[in-house]
Coordinates of C-alpha atoms in Angstrom, one line a residue:
X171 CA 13.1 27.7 -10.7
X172 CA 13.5 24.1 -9.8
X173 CA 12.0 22.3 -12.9
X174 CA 13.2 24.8 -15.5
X175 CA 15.9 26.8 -14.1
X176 CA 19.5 26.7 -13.1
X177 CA 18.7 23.6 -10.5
X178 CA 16.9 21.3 -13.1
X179 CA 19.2 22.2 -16.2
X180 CA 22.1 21.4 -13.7
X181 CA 20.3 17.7 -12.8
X182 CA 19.8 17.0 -16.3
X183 CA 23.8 17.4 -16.7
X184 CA 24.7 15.4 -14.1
X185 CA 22.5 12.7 -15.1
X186 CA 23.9 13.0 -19.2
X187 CA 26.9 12.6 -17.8
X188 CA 25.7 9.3 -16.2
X189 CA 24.0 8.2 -19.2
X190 CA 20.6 8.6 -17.8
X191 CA 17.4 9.3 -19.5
X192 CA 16.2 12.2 -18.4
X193 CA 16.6 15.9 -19.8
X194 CA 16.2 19.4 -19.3
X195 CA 13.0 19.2 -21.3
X196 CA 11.6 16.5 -19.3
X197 CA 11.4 18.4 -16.2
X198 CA 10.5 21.2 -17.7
X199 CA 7.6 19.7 -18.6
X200 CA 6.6 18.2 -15.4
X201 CA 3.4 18.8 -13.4
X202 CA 2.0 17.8 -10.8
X203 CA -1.6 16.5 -10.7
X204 CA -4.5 17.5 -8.5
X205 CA -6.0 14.2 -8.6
X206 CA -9.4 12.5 -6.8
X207 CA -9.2 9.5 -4.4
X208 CA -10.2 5.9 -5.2
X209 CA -12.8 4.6 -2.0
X210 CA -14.4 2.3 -0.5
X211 CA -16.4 1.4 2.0
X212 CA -15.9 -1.0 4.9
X213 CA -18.2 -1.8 7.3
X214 CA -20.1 1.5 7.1
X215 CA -16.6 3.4 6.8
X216 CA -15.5 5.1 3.4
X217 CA -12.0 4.4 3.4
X218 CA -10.1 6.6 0.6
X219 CA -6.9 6.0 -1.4
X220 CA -4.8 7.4 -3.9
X221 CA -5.5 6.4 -7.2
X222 CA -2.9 5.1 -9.6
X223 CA -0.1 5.0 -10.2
X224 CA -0.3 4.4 -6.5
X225 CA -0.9 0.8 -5.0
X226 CA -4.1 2.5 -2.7
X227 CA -6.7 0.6 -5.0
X228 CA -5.2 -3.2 -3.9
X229 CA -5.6 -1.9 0.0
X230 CA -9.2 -1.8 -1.1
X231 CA -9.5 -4.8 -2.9
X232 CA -8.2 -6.7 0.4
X233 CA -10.8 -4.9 2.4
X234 CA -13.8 -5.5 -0.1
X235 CA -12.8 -9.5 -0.2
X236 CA -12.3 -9.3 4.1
X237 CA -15.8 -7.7 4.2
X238 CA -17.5 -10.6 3.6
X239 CA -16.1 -12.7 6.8
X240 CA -16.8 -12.0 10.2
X241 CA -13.4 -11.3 11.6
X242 CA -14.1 -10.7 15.2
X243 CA -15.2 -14.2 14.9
X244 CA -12.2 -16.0 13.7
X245 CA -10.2 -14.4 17.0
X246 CA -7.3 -11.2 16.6
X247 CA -4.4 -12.8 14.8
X248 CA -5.5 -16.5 14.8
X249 CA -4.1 -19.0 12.2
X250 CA -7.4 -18.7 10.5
X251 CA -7.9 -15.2 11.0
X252 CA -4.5 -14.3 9.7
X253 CA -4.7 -17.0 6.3
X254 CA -7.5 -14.9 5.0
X255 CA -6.1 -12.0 5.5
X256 CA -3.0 -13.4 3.5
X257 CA -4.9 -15.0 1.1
X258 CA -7.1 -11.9 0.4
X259 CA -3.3 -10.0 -0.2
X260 CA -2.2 -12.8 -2.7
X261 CA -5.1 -12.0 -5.0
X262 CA -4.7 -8.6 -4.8
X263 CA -1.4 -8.1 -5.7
X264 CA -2.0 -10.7 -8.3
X265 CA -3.8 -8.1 -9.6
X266 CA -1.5 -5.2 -8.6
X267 CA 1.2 -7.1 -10.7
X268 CA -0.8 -6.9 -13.6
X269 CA -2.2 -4.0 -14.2
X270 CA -1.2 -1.0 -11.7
X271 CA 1.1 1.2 -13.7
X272 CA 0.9 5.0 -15.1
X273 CA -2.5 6.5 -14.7
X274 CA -3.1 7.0 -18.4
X275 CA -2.2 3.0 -19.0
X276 CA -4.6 1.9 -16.5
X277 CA -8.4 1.4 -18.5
X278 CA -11.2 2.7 -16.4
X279 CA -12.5 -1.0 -16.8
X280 CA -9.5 -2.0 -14.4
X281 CA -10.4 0.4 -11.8
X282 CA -13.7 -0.4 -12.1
X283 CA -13.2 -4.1 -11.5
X284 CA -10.7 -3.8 -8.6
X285 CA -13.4 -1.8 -6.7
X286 CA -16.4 -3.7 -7.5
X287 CA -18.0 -5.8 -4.9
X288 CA -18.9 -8.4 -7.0
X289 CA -15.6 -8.5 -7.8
X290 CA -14.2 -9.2 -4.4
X291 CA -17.2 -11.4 -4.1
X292 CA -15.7 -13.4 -7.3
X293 CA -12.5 -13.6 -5.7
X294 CA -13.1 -14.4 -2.0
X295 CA -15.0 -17.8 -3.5
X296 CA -11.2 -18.3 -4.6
X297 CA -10.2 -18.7 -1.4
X298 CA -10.2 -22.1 1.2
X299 CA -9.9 -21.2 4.5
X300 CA -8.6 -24.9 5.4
X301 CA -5.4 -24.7 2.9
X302 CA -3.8 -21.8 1.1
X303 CA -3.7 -21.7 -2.7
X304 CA -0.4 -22.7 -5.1
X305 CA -1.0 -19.9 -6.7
X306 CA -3.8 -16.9 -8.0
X307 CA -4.1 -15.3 -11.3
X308 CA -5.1 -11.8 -11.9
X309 CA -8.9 -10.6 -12.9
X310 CA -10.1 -11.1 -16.1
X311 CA -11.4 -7.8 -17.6
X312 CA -14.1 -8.6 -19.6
X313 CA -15.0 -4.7 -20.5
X314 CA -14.3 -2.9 -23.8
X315 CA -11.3 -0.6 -23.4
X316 CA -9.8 -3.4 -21.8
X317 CA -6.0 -4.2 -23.2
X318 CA -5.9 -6.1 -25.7
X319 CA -2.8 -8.3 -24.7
X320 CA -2.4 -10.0 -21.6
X321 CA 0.0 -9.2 -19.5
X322 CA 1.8 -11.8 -16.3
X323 CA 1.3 -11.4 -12.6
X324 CA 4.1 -10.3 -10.4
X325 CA 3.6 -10.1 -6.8
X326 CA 6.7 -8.5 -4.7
X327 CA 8.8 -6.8 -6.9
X328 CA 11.4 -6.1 -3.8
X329 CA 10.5 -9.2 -2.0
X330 CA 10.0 -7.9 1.3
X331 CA 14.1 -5.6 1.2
X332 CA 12.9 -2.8 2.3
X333 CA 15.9 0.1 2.6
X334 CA 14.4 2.8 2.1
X335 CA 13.7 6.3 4.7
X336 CA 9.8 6.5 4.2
X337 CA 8.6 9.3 6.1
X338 CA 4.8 9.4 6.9
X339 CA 3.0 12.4 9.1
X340 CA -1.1 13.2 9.5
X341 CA -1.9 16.3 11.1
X342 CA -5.9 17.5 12.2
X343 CA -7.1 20.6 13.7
X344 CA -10.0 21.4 15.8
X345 CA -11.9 22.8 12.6
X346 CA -12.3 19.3 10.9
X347 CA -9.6 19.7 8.2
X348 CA -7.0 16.8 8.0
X349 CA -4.0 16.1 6.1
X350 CA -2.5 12.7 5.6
X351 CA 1.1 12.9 3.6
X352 CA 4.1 10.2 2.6
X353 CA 7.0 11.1 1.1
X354 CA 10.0 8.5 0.2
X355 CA 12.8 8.7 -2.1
X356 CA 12.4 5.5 -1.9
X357 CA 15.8 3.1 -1.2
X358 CA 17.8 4.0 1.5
X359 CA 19.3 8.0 -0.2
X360 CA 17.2 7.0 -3.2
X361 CA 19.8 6.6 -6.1
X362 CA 22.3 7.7 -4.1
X363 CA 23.5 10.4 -6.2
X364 CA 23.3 13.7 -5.3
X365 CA 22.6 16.0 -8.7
X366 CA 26.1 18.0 -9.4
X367 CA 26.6 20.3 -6.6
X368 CA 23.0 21.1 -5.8
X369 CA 23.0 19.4 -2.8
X370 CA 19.8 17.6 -4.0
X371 CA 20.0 13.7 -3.6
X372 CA 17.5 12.0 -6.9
X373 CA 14.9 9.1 -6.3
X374 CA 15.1 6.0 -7.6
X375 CA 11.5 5.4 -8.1
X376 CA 12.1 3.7 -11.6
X377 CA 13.1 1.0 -10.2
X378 CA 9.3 0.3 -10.0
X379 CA 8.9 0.1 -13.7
X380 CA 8.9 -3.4 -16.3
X381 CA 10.9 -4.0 -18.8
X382 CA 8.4 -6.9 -20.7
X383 CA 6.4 -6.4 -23.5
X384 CA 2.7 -5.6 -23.7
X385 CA 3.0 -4.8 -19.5
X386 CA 1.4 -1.6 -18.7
X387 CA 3.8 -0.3 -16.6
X388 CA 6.7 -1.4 -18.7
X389 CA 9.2 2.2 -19.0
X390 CA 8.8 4.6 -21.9
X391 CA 9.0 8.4 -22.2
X392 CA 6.8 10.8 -20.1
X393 CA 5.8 7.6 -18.0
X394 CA 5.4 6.9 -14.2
X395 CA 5.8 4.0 -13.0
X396 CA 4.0 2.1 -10.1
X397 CA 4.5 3.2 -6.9
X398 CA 3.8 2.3 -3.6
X399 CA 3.4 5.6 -1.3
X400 CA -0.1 5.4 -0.4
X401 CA -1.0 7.7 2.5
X402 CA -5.1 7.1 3.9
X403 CA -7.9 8.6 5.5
X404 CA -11.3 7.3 6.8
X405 CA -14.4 9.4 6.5
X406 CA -17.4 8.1 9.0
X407 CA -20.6 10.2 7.9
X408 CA -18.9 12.3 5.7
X409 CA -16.3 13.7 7.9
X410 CA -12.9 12.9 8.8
X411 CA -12.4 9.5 11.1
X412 CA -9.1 8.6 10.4
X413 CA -6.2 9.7 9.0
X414 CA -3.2 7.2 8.9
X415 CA -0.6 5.6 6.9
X416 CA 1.9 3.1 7.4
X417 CA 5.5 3.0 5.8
X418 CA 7.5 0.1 4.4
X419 CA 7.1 -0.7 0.1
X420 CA 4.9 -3.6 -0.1
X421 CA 3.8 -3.7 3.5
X422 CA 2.1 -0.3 2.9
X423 CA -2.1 -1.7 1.7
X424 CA -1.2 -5.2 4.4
X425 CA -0.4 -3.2 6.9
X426 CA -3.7 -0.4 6.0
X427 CA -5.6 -3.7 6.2
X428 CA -3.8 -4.6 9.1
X429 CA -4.7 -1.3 11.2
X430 CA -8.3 -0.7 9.8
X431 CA -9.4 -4.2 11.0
X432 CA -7.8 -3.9 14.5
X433 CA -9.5 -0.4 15.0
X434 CA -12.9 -1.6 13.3
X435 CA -13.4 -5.2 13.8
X436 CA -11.9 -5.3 17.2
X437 CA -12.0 -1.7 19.0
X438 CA -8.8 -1.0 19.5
X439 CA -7.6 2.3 20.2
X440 CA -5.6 4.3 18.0
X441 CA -2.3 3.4 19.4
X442 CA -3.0 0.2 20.3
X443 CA -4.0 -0.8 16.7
X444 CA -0.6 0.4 15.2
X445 CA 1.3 -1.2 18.1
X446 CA -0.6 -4.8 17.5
X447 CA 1.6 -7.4 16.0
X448 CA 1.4 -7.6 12.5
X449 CA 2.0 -9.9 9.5
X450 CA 3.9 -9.7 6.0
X451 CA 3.8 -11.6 3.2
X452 CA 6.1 -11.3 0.6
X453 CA 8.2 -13.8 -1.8
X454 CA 10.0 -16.4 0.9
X455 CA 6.7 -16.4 2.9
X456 CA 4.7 -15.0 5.5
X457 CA 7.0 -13.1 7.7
X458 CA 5.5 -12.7 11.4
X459 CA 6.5 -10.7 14.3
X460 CA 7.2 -12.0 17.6
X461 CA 3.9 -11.3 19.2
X462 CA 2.3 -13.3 16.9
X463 CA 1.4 -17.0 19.0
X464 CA 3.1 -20.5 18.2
X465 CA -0.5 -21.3 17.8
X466 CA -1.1 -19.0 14.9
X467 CA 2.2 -20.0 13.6
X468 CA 1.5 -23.8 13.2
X469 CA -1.8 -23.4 12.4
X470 CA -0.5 -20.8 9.2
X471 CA 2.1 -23.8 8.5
X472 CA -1.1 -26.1 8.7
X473 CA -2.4 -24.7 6.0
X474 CA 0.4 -25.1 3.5
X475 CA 2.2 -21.6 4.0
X476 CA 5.4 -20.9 4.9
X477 CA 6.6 -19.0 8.3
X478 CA 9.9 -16.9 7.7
X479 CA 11.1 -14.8 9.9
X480 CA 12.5 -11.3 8.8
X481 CA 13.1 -8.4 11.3
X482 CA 12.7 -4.9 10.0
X483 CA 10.3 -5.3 7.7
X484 CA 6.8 -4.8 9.3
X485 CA 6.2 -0.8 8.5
X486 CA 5.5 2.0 10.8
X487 CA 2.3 3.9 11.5
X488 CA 0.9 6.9 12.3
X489 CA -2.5 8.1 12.4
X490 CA -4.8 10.5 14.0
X491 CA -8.2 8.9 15.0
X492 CA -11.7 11.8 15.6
X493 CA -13.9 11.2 18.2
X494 CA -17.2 11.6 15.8
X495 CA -19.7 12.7 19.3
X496 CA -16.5 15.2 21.0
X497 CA -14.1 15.8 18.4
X498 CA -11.4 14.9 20.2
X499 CA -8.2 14.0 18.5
X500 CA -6.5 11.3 19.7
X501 CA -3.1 10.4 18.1
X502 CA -0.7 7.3 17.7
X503 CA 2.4 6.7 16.5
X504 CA 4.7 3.2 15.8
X505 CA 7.6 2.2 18.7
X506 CA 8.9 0.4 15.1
X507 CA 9.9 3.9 13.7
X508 CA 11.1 6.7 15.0
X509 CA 8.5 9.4 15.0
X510 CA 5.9 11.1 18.1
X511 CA 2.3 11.7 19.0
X512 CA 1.7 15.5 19.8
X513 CA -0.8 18.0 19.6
X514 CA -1.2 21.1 21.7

Protein backbone atom coordinates (compact mmCIF):
# COMPACT_ATOMS: atom_id res chain seq x y z
CA UNK A 1 0.00 0.00 0.00
CA UNK A 2 2.77 2.50 0.78
CA UNK A 3 5.39 1.62 -1.94
CA UNK A 4 3.02 0.84 -4.74
CA UNK A 5 -0.28 2.27 -3.94
CA UNK A 6 -2.25 5.34 -3.75
CA UNK A 7 0.45 6.91 -0.98
CA UNK A 8 3.66 6.20 -3.11
CA UNK A 9 2.00 7.07 -6.71
CA UNK A 10 0.94 10.31 -4.88
CA UNK A 11 4.91 11.00 -3.58
CA UNK A 12 6.12 10.32 -6.86
CA UNK A 13 3.76 13.35 -8.14
CA UNK A 14 4.58 15.61 -5.71
CA UNK A 15 8.18 15.16 -6.24
CA UNK A 16 7.66 15.37 -10.54
CA UNK A 17 6.20 18.33 -9.79
CA UNK A 18 9.46 19.45 -7.99
CA UNK A 19 11.59 18.06 -10.53
CA UNK A 20 12.90 15.29 -8.47
CA UNK A 21 14.17 12.02 -9.47
CA UNK A 22 12.32 9.60 -8.13
CA UNK A 23 9.18 7.70 -9.66
CA UNK A 24 6.39 5.54 -9.08
CA UNK A 25 8.46 2.76 -10.32
CA UNK A 26 11.27 3.41 -8.05
CA UNK A 27 9.39 2.73 -5.02
CA UNK A 28 7.67 0.18 -6.26
CA UNK A 29 10.62 -1.51 -6.54
CA UNK A 30 11.98 -1.00 -3.23
CA UNK A 31 12.98 -3.52 -0.61
CA UNK A 32 14.23 -3.77 2.28
CA UNK A 33 17.29 -5.98 3.11
CA UNK A 34 17.68 -8.50 5.90
CA UNK A 35 21.24 -7.96 6.10
CA UNK A 36 24.25 -9.49 8.62
CA UNK A 37 26.41 -7.30 10.89
CA UNK A 38 30.01 -6.32 10.34
CA UNK A 39 32.13 -7.14 14.02
CA UNK A 40 34.73 -6.98 15.82
CA UNK A 41 36.29 -7.68 18.70
CA UNK A 42 37.67 -5.49 21.45
CA UNK A 43 39.27 -6.53 24.30
CA UNK A 44 37.56 -9.85 24.48
CA UNK A 45 34.14 -8.14 23.41
CA UNK A 46 32.52 -8.66 19.87
CA UNK A 47 31.25 -5.48 19.14
CA UNK A 48 28.70 -5.64 15.99
CA UNK A 49 27.76 -2.94 13.36
CA UNK A 50 25.72 -2.45 10.50
CA UNK A 51 27.42 -3.08 7.39
CA UNK A 52 27.37 -0.65 4.48
CA UNK A 53 26.03 1.61 3.31
CA UNK A 54 26.19 2.45 7.01
CA UNK A 55 29.40 4.16 8.56
CA UNK A 56 29.36 0.98 11.46
CA UNK A 57 32.57 -0.54 9.84
CA UNK A 58 34.86 3.01 10.59
CA UNK A 59 33.56 2.61 14.48
CA UNK A 60 35.50 -0.63 14.13
CA UNK A 61 38.42 0.49 12.49
CA UNK A 62 38.85 3.16 15.40
CA UNK A 63 38.52 0.35 17.92
CA UNK A 64 40.95 -2.14 16.09
CA UNK A 65 43.75 0.80 15.78
CA UNK A 66 42.84 1.82 19.88
CA UNK A 67 43.36 -1.84 20.78
CA UNK A 68 46.75 -1.74 20.56
CA UNK A 69 47.35 1.03 23.34
CA UNK A 70 46.74 0.66 26.85
CA UNK A 71 44.27 3.35 27.47
CA UNK A 72 43.66 3.06 31.14
CA UNK A 73 47.18 4.07 31.14
CA UNK A 74 47.24 7.26 29.30
CA UNK A 75 44.53 8.61 32.09
CA UNK A 76 40.30 9.24 31.09
CA UNK A 77 40.35 12.12 28.69
CA UNK A 78 44.06 13.20 28.97
CA UNK A 79 45.70 15.32 26.17
CA UNK A 80 47.34 12.09 25.14
CA UNK A 81 44.62 9.89 25.72
CA UNK A 82 42.19 11.97 23.73
CA UNK A 83 44.96 12.67 20.47
CA UNK A 84 44.83 9.01 19.84
CA UNK A 85 41.70 8.63 19.96
CA UNK A 86 41.44 11.63 17.36
CA UNK A 87 44.00 10.49 15.41
CA UNK A 88 42.66 6.90 15.16
CA UNK A 89 39.21 8.86 13.84
CA UNK A 90 41.19 10.83 11.17
CA UNK A 91 42.37 7.63 9.56
CA UNK A 92 39.25 6.17 9.60
CA UNK A 93 37.19 8.49 8.06
CA UNK A 94 40.05 8.90 5.59
CA UNK A 95 38.90 5.78 4.72
CA UNK A 96 35.11 6.28 5.22
CA UNK A 97 35.56 9.13 2.59
CA UNK A 98 36.81 6.93 0.21
CA UNK A 99 35.12 4.06 -0.07
CA UNK A 100 31.81 3.75 2.15
CA UNK A 101 28.98 3.98 -0.31
CA UNK A 102 26.02 1.57 -1.72
CA UNK A 103 26.60 -1.93 -0.60
CA UNK A 104 26.92 -3.39 -4.03
CA UNK A 105 29.81 -0.58 -4.88
CA UNK A 106 31.73 -1.49 -1.90
CA UNK A 107 34.40 -4.76 -3.07
CA UNK A 108 34.53 -7.37 -0.36
CA UNK A 109 38.42 -6.52 -0.45
CA UNK A 110 37.41 -3.02 1.24
CA UNK A 111 35.49 -4.65 3.93
CA UNK A 112 38.03 -6.92 4.35
CA UNK A 113 40.75 -4.48 4.86
CA UNK A 114 38.81 -2.02 7.11
CA UNK A 115 38.32 -5.01 9.54
CA UNK A 116 41.65 -6.62 9.44
CA UNK A 117 43.96 -6.31 12.28
CA UNK A 118 46.88 -5.97 10.47
CA UNK A 119 45.28 -3.35 9.00
CA UNK A 120 44.73 -1.30 11.99
CA UNK A 121 48.13 -2.50 13.00
CA UNK A 122 49.39 -0.75 9.54
CA UNK A 123 47.71 2.35 10.43
CA UNK A 124 48.23 2.92 14.17
CA UNK A 125 52.29 2.91 13.06
CA UNK A 126 50.82 6.18 11.20
CA UNK A 127 50.28 7.72 14.12
CA UNK A 128 52.78 9.99 16.72
CA UNK A 129 51.55 10.36 19.81
CA UNK A 130 53.78 13.57 20.43
CA UNK A 131 52.22 15.66 17.37
CA UNK A 132 49.24 15.09 15.23
CA UNK A 133 49.50 14.49 11.48
CA UNK A 134 48.88 17.34 8.47
CA UNK A 135 47.01 14.95 7.03
CA UNK A 136 46.15 10.82 6.28
CA UNK A 137 45.32 9.10 3.15
CA UNK A 138 43.00 6.31 2.74
CA UNK A 139 44.11 2.42 2.61
CA UNK A 140 45.60 1.09 -0.27
CA UNK A 141 43.65 -2.03 -1.51
CA UNK A 142 45.96 -4.19 -2.90
CA UNK A 143 43.26 -7.16 -3.56
CA UNK A 144 41.72 -8.14 -6.93
CA UNK A 145 38.24 -6.88 -7.23
CA UNK A 146 39.52 -3.82 -5.90
CA UNK A 147 38.41 -0.55 -8.08
CA UNK A 148 40.25 0.14 -10.52
CA UNK A 149 40.30 4.05 -10.28
CA UNK A 150 41.18 5.85 -7.29
CA UNK A 151 38.98 7.78 -5.72
CA UNK A 152 39.89 11.21 -2.97
CA UNK A 153 39.41 11.22 0.71
CA UNK A 154 36.70 13.30 2.25
CA UNK A 155 36.36 13.45 5.89
CA UNK A 156 33.15 15.47 7.31
CA UNK A 157 30.79 15.88 4.68
CA UNK A 158 28.57 18.17 7.15
CA UNK A 159 31.37 19.49 9.12
CA UNK A 160 30.14 18.88 12.48
CA UNK A 161 26.10 21.04 11.46
CA UNK A 162 24.22 18.74 12.83
CA UNK A 163 20.18 19.71 12.47
CA UNK A 164 18.75 16.85 12.33
CA UNK A 165 15.91 14.89 15.02
CA UNK A 166 17.84 11.48 15.34
CA UNK A 167 15.94 9.27 17.41
CA UNK A 168 17.77 6.23 19.00
CA UNK A 169 15.94 3.56 21.47
CA UNK A 170 17.31 -0.20 22.71
CA UNK A 171 14.96 -2.30 24.53
CA UNK A 172 16.00 -5.97 26.37
CA UNK A 173 13.80 -8.44 28.09
CA UNK A 174 14.49 -10.86 30.79
CA UNK A 175 14.71 -13.72 28.04
CA UNK A 176 18.02 -12.47 26.46
CA UNK A 177 16.57 -10.88 23.30
CA UNK A 178 17.59 -7.27 22.57
CA UNK A 179 16.85 -4.80 20.05
CA UNK A 180 19.04 -1.80 19.22
CA UNK A 181 17.14 0.72 16.53
CA UNK A 182 17.91 4.43 14.94
CA UNK A 183 15.81 6.09 12.85
CA UNK A 184 16.49 9.80 11.36
CA UNK A 185 15.13 11.63 8.46
CA UNK A 186 18.06 13.04 8.76
CA UNK A 187 18.19 17.27 8.76
CA UNK A 188 16.00 18.86 10.95
CA UNK A 189 12.01 17.66 8.94
CA UNK A 190 14.32 15.94 6.50
CA UNK A 191 13.67 17.80 3.16
CA UNK A 192 11.15 19.57 4.51
CA UNK A 193 8.56 18.74 2.25
CA UNK A 194 5.76 16.98 3.11
CA UNK A 195 4.56 14.54 -0.03
CA UNK A 196 1.13 16.24 -1.48
CA UNK A 197 -1.34 15.85 1.13
CA UNK A 198 -0.25 12.59 2.67
CA UNK A 199 0.84 14.09 5.65
CA UNK A 200 4.19 12.22 5.17
CA UNK A 201 7.29 14.55 5.47
CA UNK A 202 10.43 12.88 2.82
CA UNK A 203 14.17 12.38 3.95
CA UNK A 204 16.84 13.96 2.68
CA UNK A 205 19.29 11.25 2.96
CA UNK A 206 20.83 12.15 -0.59
CA UNK A 207 22.35 14.61 0.56
CA UNK A 208 25.02 11.88 1.52
CA UNK A 209 25.76 11.06 -2.02
CA UNK A 210 29.03 12.45 -4.46
CA UNK A 211 28.76 14.01 -7.35
CA UNK A 212 32.76 13.23 -8.74
CA UNK A 213 33.71 10.75 -11.02
CA UNK A 214 34.97 7.30 -10.45
CA UNK A 215 33.67 7.80 -6.37
CA UNK A 216 31.80 4.96 -5.24
CA UNK A 217 29.17 6.51 -3.78
CA UNK A 218 28.78 9.18 -6.45
CA UNK A 219 24.48 9.24 -7.20
CA UNK A 220 23.04 7.04 -10.00
CA UNK A 221 19.70 5.13 -10.34
CA UNK A 222 18.62 2.42 -7.80
CA UNK A 223 21.69 3.67 -5.54
CA UNK A 224 21.95 4.37 -1.81
CA UNK A 225 24.06 6.52 -0.63
CA UNK A 226 26.35 6.55 2.53
CA UNK A 227 24.70 6.93 5.58
CA UNK A 228 25.45 7.40 8.97
CA UNK A 229 22.60 5.75 11.28
CA UNK A 230 24.49 3.12 12.90
CA UNK A 231 22.75 1.64 15.95
CA UNK A 232 25.25 -1.21 18.13
CA UNK A 233 25.34 -3.97 20.26
CA UNK A 234 28.08 -5.88 22.28
CA UNK A 235 27.98 -9.60 22.65
CA UNK A 236 30.41 -10.91 25.77
CA UNK A 237 30.42 -14.91 25.32
CA UNK A 238 27.99 -14.97 22.82
CA UNK A 239 25.22 -13.20 24.41
CA UNK A 240 24.00 -9.85 24.59
CA UNK A 241 26.27 -7.23 26.71
CA UNK A 242 25.36 -4.16 25.32
CA UNK A 243 23.04 -2.58 23.36
CA UNK A 244 23.57 1.25 22.60
CA UNK A 245 23.83 3.85 20.13
CA UNK A 246 24.53 7.36 20.08
CA UNK A 247 22.92 10.08 17.79
CA UNK A 248 24.43 13.05 16.01
CA UNK A 249 25.84 12.40 11.88
CA UNK A 250 29.48 12.14 12.17
CA UNK A 251 29.63 11.94 15.94
CA UNK A 252 27.83 8.59 15.65
CA UNK A 253 31.37 5.71 15.44
CA UNK A 254 33.44 8.82 17.81
CA UNK A 255 31.05 8.78 20.13
CA UNK A 256 30.54 4.46 19.97
CA UNK A 257 34.35 4.69 20.54
CA UNK A 258 33.81 7.17 23.04
CA UNK A 259 31.24 5.04 25.20
CA UNK A 260 32.79 1.46 24.62
CA UNK A 261 36.20 2.72 26.03
CA UNK A 262 34.73 4.44 29.10
CA UNK A 263 32.64 1.21 29.95
CA UNK A 264 35.64 -1.21 29.03
CA UNK A 265 38.88 0.44 29.65
CA UNK A 266 37.68 2.35 32.65
CA UNK A 267 34.52 0.61 34.39
CA UNK A 268 32.17 2.91 34.19
CA UNK A 269 28.71 2.22 34.68
CA UNK A 270 26.24 2.44 32.03
CA UNK A 271 25.09 5.87 32.72
CA UNK A 272 28.07 7.19 33.82
CA UNK A 273 29.82 6.23 30.51
CA UNK A 274 27.13 8.14 28.26
CA UNK A 275 27.19 11.08 30.70
CA UNK A 276 31.30 11.38 30.56
CA UNK A 277 32.50 14.32 28.61
CA UNK A 278 33.12 13.67 25.23
CA UNK A 279 35.12 14.88 22.18
CA UNK A 280 34.36 15.78 18.40
CA UNK A 281 36.33 16.23 15.68
CA UNK A 282 35.18 17.46 12.61
CA UNK A 283 36.43 20.09 9.83
CA UNK A 284 37.32 23.44 12.14
CA UNK A 285 38.88 21.17 14.76
CA UNK A 286 38.45 19.22 17.76
CA UNK A 287 35.38 20.47 19.41
CA UNK A 288 35.38 19.55 23.31
CA UNK A 289 32.87 19.85 25.95
CA UNK A 290 33.14 21.70 28.97
CA UNK A 291 34.11 18.92 31.31
CA UNK A 292 36.96 18.27 29.41
CA UNK A 293 40.33 19.90 31.66
CA UNK A 294 42.41 23.05 30.51
CA UNK A 295 45.08 20.46 30.91
CA UNK A 296 43.77 18.28 28.16
CA UNK A 297 43.00 21.26 26.16
CA UNK A 298 46.61 22.65 25.96
CA UNK A 299 48.13 19.57 25.83
CA UNK A 300 45.65 18.74 22.49
CA UNK A 301 46.82 22.32 21.26
CA UNK A 302 50.51 20.97 22.14
CA UNK A 303 50.28 18.68 19.73
CA UNK A 304 49.47 20.80 16.70
CA UNK A 305 45.45 20.43 16.75
CA UNK A 306 43.13 22.79 16.97
CA UNK A 307 40.49 23.34 20.03
CA UNK A 308 37.08 24.84 18.78
CA UNK A 309 34.32 25.09 20.70
CA UNK A 310 30.79 24.17 19.29
CA UNK A 311 27.72 23.51 21.56
CA UNK A 312 25.21 21.00 20.39
CA UNK A 313 27.03 18.87 18.61
CA UNK A 314 28.30 16.05 20.99
CA UNK A 315 25.39 13.16 20.27
CA UNK A 316 23.09 11.55 22.65
CA UNK A 317 23.18 8.01 24.02
CA UNK A 318 21.23 5.36 25.13
CA UNK A 319 22.09 1.95 25.92
CA UNK A 320 21.09 -1.02 27.98
CA UNK A 321 24.07 -2.78 29.70
CA UNK A 322 23.47 -7.11 30.97
CA UNK A 323 24.84 -8.10 33.98
CA UNK A 324 26.54 -11.43 32.36
CA UNK A 325 26.47 -13.45 36.30
CA UNK A 326 22.54 -11.92 37.23
CA UNK A 327 21.02 -10.76 34.16
CA UNK A 328 20.10 -7.71 35.42
CA UNK A 329 19.42 -4.93 33.02
CA UNK A 330 20.64 -1.77 33.89
CA UNK A 331 19.73 1.16 31.56
CA UNK A 332 21.17 4.74 30.75
CA UNK A 333 20.16 7.46 28.84
CA UNK A 334 21.94 11.06 27.76
CA UNK A 335 20.98 14.51 29.92
CA UNK A 336 22.13 15.89 26.15
CA UNK A 337 18.86 14.57 24.62
CA UNK A 338 15.73 14.27 25.54
CA UNK A 339 14.82 10.68 26.18
CA UNK A 340 14.43 8.16 29.66
CA UNK A 341 15.68 5.07 31.35
CA UNK A 342 12.74 2.62 32.29
CA UNK A 343 12.03 -0.77 32.60
CA UNK A 344 9.32 -2.44 34.72
Amino acid sequence: GFYKGSIGRAIAADLAKRGGFVTAEDLAAHTSDWVAPVSTSYRGYDVFEIPPNTQGIIALEMLNILEGYDLKALGHNSAAYLHLLVEAKRIAFADRGAYLADPAAVPDAVLRMLLSKDYAATRRREIDPARAAADYSPGVIAAKGAADTAVPSYDNFRDGRDRGDTIYLTAADDKGNTISLIQSLYESFGAGIVAGDTGIVLHDRGAGFRLEAGHPDRVAPGKRPMHTLVPAMVMKNGRPWLSFGVMGGDMQPQGHVQVLANIIDFGMNVQEAGEAPRFRHMAGGVALESAISREAREGLTARGHRVIERKGAFGGFQGILIDPGTGVLMAGSDPRKDGLAIGR
